[in-house]
PDB file of C-alpha atoms in Angstrom:
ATOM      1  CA  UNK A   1       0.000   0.000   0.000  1.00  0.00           C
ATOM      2  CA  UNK A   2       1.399   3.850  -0.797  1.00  0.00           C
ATOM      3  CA  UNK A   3       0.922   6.569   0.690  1.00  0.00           C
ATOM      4  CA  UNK A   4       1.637  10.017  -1.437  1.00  0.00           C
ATOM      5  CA  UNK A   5       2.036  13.304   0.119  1.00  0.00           C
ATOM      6  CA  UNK A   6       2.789  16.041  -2.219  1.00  0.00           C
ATOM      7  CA  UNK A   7       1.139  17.715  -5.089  1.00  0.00           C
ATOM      8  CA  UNK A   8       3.828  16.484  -7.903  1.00  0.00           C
ATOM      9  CA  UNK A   9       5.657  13.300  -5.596  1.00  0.00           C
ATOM     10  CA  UNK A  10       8.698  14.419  -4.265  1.00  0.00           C
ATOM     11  CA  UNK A  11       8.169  13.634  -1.015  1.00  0.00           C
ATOM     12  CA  UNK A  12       6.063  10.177  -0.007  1.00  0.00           C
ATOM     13  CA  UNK A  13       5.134   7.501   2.067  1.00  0.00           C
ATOM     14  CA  UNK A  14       5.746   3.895   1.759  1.00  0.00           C
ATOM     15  CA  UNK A  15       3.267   1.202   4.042  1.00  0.00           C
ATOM     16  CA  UNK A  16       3.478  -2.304   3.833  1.00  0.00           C
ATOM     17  CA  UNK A  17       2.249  -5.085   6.035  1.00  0.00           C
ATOM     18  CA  UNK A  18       4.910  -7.635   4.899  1.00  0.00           C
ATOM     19  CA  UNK A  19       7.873  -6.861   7.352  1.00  0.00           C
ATOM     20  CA  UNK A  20      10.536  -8.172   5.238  1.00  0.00           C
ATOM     21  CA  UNK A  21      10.185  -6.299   2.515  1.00  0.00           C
ATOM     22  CA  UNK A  22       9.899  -3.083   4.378  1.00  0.00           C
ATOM     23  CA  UNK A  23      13.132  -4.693   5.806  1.00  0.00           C
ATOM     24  CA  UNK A  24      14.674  -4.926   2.155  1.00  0.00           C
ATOM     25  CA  UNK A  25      13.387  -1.004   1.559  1.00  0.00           C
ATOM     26  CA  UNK A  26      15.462  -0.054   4.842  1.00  0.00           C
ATOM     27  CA  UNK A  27      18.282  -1.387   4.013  1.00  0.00           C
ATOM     28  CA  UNK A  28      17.890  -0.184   0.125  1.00  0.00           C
ATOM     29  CA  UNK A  29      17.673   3.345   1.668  1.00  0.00           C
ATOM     30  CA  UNK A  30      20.426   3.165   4.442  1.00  0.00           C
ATOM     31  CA  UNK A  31      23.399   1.478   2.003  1.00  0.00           C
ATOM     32  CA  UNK A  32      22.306   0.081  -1.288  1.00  0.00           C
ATOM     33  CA  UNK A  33      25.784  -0.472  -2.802  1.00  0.00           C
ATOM     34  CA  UNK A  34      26.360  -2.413   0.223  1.00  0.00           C
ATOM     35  CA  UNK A  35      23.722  -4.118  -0.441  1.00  0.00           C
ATOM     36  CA  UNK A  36      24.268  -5.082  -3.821  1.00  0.00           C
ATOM     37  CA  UNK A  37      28.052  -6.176  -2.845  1.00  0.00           C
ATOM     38  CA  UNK A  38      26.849  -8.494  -0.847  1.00  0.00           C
ATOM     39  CA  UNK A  39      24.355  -9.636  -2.367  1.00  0.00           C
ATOM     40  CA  UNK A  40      26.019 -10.084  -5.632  1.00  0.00           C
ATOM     41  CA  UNK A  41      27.802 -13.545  -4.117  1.00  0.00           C
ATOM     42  CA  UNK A  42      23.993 -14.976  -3.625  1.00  0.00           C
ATOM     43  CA  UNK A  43      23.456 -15.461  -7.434  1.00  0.00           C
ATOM     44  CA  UNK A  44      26.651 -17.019  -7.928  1.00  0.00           C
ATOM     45  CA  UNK A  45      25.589 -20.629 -10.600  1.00  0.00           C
ATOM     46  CA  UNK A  46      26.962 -22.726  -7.259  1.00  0.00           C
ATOM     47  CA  UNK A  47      23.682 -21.240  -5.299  1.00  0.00           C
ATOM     48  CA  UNK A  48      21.231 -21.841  -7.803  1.00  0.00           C
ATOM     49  CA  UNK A  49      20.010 -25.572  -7.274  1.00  0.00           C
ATOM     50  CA  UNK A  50      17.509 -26.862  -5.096  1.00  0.00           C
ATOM     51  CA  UNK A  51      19.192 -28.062  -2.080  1.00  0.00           C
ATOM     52  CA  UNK A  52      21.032 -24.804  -1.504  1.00  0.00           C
ATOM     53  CA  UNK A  53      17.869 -22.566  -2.188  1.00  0.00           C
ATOM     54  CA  UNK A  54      15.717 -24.635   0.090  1.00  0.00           C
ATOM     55  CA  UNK A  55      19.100 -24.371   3.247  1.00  0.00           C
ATOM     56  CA  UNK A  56      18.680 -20.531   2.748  1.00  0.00           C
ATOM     57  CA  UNK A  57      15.175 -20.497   2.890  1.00  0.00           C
ATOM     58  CA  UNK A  58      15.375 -22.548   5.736  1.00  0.00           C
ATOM     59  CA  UNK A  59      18.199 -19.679   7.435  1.00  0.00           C
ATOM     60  CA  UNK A  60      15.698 -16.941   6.287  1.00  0.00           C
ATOM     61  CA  UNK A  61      12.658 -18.601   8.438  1.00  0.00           C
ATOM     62  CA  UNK A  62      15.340 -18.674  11.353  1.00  0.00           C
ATOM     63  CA  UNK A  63      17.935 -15.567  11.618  1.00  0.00           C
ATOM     64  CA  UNK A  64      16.960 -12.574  13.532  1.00  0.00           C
ATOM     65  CA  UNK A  65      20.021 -10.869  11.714  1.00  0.00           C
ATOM     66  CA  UNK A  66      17.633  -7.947   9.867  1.00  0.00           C
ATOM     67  CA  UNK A  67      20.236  -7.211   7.342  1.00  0.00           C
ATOM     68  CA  UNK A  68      20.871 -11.136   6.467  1.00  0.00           C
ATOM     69  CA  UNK A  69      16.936 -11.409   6.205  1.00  0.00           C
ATOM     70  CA  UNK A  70      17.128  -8.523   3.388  1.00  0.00           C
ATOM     71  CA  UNK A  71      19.758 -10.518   1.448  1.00  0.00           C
ATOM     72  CA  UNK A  72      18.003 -13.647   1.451  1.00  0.00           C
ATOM     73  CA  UNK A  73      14.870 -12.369   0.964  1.00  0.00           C
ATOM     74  CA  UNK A  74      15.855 -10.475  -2.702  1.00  0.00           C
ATOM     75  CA  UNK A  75      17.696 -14.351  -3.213  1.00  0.00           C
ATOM     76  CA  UNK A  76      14.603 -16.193  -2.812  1.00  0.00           C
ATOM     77  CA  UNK A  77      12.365 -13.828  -4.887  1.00  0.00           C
ATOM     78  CA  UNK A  78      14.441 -14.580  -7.397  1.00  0.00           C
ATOM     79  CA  UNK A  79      15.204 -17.703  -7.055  1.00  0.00           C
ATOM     80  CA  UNK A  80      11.657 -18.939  -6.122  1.00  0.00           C
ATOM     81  CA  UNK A  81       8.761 -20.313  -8.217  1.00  0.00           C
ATOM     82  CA  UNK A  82       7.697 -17.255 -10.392  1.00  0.00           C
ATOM     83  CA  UNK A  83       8.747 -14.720  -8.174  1.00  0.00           C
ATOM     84  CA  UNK A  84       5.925 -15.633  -4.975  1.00  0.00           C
ATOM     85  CA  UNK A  85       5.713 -14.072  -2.060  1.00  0.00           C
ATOM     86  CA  UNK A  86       3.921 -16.962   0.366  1.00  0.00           C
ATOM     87  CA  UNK A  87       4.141 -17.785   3.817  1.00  0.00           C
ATOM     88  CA  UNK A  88       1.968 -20.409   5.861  1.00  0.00           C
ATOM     89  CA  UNK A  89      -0.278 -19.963   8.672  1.00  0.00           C
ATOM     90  CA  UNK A  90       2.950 -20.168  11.322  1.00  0.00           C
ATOM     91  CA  UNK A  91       4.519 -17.279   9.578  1.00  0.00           C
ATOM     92  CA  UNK A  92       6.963 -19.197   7.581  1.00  0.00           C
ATOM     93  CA  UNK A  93       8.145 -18.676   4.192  1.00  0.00           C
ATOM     94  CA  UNK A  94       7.310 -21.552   1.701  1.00  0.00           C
ATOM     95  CA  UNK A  95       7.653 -20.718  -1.671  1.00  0.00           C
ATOM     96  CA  UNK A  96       9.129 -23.682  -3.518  1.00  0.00           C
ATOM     97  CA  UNK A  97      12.395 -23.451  -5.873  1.00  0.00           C
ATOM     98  CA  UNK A  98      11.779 -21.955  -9.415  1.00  0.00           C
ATOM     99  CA  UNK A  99      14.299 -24.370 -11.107  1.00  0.00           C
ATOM    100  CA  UNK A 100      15.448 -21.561 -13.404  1.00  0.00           C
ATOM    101  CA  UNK A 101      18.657 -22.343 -15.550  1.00  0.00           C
ATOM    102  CA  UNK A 102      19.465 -18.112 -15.068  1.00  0.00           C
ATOM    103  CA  UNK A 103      18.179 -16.170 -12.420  1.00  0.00           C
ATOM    104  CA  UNK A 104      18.450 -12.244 -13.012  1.00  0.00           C
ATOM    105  CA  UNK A 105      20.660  -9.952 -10.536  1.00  0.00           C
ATOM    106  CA  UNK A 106      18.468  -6.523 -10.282  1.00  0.00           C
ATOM    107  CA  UNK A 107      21.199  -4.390  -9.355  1.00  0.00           C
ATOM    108  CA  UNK A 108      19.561  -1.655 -11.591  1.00  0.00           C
ATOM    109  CA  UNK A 109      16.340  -2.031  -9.941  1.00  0.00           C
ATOM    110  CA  UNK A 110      18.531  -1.809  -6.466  1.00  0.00           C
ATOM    111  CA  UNK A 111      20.155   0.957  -7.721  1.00  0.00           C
ATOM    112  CA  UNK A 112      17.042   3.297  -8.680  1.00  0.00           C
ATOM    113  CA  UNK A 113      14.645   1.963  -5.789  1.00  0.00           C
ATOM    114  CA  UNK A 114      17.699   3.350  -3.889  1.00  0.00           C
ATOM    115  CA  UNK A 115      17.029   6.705  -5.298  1.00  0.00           C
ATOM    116  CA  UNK A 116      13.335   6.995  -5.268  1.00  0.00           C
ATOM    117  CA  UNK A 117      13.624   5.494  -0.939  1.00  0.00           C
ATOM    118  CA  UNK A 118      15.984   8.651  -0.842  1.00  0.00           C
ATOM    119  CA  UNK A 119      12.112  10.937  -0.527  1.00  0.00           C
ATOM    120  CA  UNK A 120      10.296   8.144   1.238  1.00  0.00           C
ATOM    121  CA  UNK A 121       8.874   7.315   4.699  1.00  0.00           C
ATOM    122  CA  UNK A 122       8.752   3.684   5.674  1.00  0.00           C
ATOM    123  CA  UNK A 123       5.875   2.193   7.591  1.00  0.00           C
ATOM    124  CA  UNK A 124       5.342  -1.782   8.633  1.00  0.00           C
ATOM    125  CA  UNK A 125       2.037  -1.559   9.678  1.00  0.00           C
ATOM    126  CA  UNK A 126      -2.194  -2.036   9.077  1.00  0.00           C
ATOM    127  CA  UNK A 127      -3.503  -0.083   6.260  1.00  0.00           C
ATOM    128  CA  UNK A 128      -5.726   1.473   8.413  1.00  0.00           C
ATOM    129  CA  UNK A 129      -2.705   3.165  10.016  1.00  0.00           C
ATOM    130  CA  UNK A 130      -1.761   4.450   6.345  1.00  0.00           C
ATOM    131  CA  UNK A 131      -5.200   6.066   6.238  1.00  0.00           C
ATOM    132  CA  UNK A 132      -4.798   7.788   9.215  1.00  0.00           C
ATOM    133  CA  UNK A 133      -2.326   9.889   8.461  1.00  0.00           C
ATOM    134  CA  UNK A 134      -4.014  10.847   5.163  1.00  0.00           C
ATOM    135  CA  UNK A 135      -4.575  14.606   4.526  1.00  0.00           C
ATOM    136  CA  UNK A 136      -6.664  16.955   2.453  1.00  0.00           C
ATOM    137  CA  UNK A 137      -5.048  16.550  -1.010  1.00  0.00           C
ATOM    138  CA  UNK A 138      -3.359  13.993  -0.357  1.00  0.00           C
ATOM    139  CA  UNK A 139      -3.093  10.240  -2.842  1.00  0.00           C
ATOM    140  CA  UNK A 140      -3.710   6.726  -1.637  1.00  0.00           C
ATOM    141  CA  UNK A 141      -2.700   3.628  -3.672  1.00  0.00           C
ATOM    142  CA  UNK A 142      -3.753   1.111  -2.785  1.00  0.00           C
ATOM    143  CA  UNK A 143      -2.599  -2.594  -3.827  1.00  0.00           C
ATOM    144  CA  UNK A 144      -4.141  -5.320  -1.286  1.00  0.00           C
ATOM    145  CA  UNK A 145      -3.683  -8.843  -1.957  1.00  0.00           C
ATOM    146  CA  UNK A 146      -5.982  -9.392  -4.479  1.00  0.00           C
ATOM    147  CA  UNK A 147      -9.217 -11.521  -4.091  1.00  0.00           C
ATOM    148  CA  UNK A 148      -9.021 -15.325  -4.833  1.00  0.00           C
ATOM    149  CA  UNK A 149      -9.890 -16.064  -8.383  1.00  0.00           C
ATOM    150  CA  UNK A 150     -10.950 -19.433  -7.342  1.00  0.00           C
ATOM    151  CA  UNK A 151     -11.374 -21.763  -4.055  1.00  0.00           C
ATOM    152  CA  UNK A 152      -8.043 -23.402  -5.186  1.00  0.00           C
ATOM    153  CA  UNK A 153      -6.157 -20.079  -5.388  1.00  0.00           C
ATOM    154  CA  UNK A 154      -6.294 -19.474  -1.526  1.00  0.00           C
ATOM    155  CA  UNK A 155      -3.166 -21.266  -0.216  1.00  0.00           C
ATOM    156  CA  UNK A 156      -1.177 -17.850  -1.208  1.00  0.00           C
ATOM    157  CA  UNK A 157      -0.958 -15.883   2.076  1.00  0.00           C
ATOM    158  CA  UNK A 158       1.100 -12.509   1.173  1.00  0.00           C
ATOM    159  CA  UNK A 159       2.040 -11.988   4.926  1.00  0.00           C
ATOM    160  CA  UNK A 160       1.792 -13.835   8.569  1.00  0.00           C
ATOM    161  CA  UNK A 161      -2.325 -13.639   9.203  1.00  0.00           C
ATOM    162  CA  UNK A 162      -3.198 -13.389   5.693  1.00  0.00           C
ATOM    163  CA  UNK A 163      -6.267 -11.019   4.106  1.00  0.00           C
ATOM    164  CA  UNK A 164      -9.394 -11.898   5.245  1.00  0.00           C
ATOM    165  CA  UNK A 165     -12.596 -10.535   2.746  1.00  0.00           C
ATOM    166  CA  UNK A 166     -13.565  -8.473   5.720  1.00  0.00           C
ATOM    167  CA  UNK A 167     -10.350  -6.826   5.621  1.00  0.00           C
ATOM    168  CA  UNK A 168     -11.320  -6.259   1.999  1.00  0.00           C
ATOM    169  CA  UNK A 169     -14.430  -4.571   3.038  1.00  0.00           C
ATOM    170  CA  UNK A 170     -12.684  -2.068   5.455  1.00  0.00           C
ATOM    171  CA  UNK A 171     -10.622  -1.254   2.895  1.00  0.00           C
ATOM    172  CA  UNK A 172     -13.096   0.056   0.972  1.00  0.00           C
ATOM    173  CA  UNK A 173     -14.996   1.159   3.281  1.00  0.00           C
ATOM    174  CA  UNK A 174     -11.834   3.760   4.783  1.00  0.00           C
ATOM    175  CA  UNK A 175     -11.588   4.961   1.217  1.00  0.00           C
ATOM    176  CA  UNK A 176     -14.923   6.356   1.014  1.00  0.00           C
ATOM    177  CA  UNK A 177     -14.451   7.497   3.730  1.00  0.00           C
ATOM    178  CA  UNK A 178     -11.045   9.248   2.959  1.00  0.00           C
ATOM    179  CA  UNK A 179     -12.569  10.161  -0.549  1.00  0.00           C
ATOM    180  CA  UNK A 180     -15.404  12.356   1.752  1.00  0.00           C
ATOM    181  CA  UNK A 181     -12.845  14.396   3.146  1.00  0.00           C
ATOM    182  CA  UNK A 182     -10.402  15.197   0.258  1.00  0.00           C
ATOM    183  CA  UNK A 183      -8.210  12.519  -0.123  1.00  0.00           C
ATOM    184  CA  UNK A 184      -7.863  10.293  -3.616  1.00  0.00           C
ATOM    185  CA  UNK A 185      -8.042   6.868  -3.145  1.00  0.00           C
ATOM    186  CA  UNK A 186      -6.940   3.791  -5.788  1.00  0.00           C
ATOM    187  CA  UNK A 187      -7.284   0.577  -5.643  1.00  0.00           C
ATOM    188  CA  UNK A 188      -6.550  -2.370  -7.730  1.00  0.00           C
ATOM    189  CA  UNK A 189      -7.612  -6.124  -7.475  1.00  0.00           C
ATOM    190  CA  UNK A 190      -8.961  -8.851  -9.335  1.00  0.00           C
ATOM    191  CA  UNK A 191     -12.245  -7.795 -11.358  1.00  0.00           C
ATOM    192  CA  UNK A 192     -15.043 -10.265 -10.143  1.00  0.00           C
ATOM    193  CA  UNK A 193     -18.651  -9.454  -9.230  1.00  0.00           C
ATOM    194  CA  UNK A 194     -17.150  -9.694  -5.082  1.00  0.00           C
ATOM    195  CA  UNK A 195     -15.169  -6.949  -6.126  1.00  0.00           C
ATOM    196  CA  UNK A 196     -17.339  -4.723  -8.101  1.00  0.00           C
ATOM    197  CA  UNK A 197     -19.875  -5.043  -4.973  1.00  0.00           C
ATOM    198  CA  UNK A 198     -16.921  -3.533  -2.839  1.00  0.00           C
ATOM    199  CA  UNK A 199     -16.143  -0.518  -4.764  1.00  0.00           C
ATOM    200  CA  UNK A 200     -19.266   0.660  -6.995  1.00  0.00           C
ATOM    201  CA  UNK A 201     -20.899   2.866  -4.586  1.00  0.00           C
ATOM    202  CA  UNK A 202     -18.613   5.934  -4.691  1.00  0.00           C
ATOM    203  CA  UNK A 203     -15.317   4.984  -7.261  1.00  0.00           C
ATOM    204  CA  UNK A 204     -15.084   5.041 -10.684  1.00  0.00           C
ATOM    205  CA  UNK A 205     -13.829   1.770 -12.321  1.00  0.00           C
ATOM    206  CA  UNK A 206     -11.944   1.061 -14.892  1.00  0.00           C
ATOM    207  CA  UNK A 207     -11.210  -2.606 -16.291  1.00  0.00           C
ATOM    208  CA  UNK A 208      -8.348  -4.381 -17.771  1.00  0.00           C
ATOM    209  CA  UNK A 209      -7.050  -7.797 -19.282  1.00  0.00           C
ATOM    210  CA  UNK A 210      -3.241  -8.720 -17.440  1.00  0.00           C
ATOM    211  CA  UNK A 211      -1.381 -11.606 -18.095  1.00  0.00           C
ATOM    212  CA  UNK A 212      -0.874 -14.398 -15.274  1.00  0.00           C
ATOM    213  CA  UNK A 213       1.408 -16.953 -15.321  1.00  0.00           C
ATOM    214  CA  UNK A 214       1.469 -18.113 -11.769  1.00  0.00           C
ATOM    215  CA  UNK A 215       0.163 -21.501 -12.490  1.00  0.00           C
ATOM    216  CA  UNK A 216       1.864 -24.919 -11.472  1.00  0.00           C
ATOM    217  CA  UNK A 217      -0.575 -26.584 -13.867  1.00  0.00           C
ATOM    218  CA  UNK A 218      -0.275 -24.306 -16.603  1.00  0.00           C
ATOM    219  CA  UNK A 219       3.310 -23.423 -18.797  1.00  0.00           C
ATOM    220  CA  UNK A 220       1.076 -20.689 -20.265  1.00  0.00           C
ATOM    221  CA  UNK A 221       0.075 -17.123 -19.279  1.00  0.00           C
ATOM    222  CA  UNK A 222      -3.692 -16.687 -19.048  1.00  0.00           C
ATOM    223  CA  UNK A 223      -5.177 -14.046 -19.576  1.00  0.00           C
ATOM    224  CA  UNK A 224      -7.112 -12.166 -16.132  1.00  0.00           C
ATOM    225  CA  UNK A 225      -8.701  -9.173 -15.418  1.00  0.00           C
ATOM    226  CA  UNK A 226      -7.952  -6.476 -13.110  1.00  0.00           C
ATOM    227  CA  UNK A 227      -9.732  -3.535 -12.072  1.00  0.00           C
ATOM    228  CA  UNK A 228      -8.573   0.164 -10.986  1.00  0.00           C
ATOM    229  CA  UNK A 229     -11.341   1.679  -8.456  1.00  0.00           C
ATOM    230  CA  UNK A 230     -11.193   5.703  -8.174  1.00  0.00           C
ATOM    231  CA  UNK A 231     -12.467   7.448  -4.838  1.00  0.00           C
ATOM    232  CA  UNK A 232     -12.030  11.388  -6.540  1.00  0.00           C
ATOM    233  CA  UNK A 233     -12.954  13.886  -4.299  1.00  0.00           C
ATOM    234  CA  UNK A 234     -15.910  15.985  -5.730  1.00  0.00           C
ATOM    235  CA  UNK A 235     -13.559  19.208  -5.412  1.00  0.00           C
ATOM    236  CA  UNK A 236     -10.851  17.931  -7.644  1.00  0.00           C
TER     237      UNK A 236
END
């Protein structure tokens, strides 16, 4: 979820409930060519097989070192299947190894997050917190994890806890509510009659067709679609 603050985005805020990868923005911001040194020796060809990615996962689930977690949470993004973020009802990271013959090092994508981080304000916390802090003027985007497509499509949990549909519901429900006193609230998800029902009181909506490819059964992209909801203030 993001939080902006000023008229033409120079200055922002950054909330997320998923505390290692406000973790990985901290440490992007503090020292990124650290970072990226380090970081570097974790896509060495030796690391990329299955029985070292699954030991590091295992370390991630374990260490309380903060800036270790960063390093082997970029690592398993990439080296994981299709790029999931997943973790079980204990709080544990699960995503299983991608078994990809090259895995991509995004120092460039390091490099200018480290830039952009240089303006931002870092929050691990509810969404409701985000909201809070909203003022007159202000822009909320808002990118929740995204309604099931299907029954089947529910063992992805995006954080410890999960998103329940009445979280879904408060969501919406704070951006009317943030919409009535000046502030302009986005959202995205999936674009299902569920969803519709959640955000066609007071937003505009907009539709889309995305490609998908995060399917075990499938080699193929499938085509989805995604909506964009719009809570404008009536004196913009």
């Amino acid at each position: 979820m993001f939080l902006l603050t000023l008229t033409i985005i120079n200055t922002y805020l950054l909330n997320d409930v998923n505390s290692d990868l406000i973790n990985v923005f901290q440490h992007i911001k503090v020292n990124h060519t650290a970072l990226i040194n380090d970081l570097r020796a974790f896509f060495s060809a030796k690391l990329n097989n299955p029985e070292t990615y699954y030991a590091l996962r295992k370390e991630f689930n374990n260490t309380d070192d903060a800036y270790l977690k960063a390093l082997l949470f970029i690592y398993l993004n990439r080296h994981g299947f299709q790029g999931l973020c997943r973790y079980n009802l204990s709080g544990v990271f699960n995503v299983p190894y991608g078994h990809y013959k090259k895995v991509y090092f995004p120092e460039n994508e390091i490099i200018i997050t480290a830039s952009k981080l240089k303006h931002a304000i870092l929050m691990n916390d509810q969404f409701s917190q985000a909201f809070r802090r909203a003022r007159k003027g202000d822009i909320i985007y808002c990118d929740p994890p995204y309604v099931s497509l299907n029954k089947t499509a529910n063992f992805t949990s995006y954080a410890a806890g999960g998103f329940s549909y009445e979280q879904q519901i408060r969501l919406a429900q704070l951006a009317e509510k943030a919409c009535s006193r000046g502030v302009h609230v986005v959202i995205s998800n999936h674009d299902m009659p569920v969803t519709r029902a959640l955000y066609t009181k007071s937003s505009n909506i907009k539709s889309f067709n995305v490609r998908r490819s995060i399917n075990a059964k499938s080699a193929k992209a499938k085509s989805v679609k995604e909506l964009i909801a719009s809570y404008i203030p009536s004196n913009i």
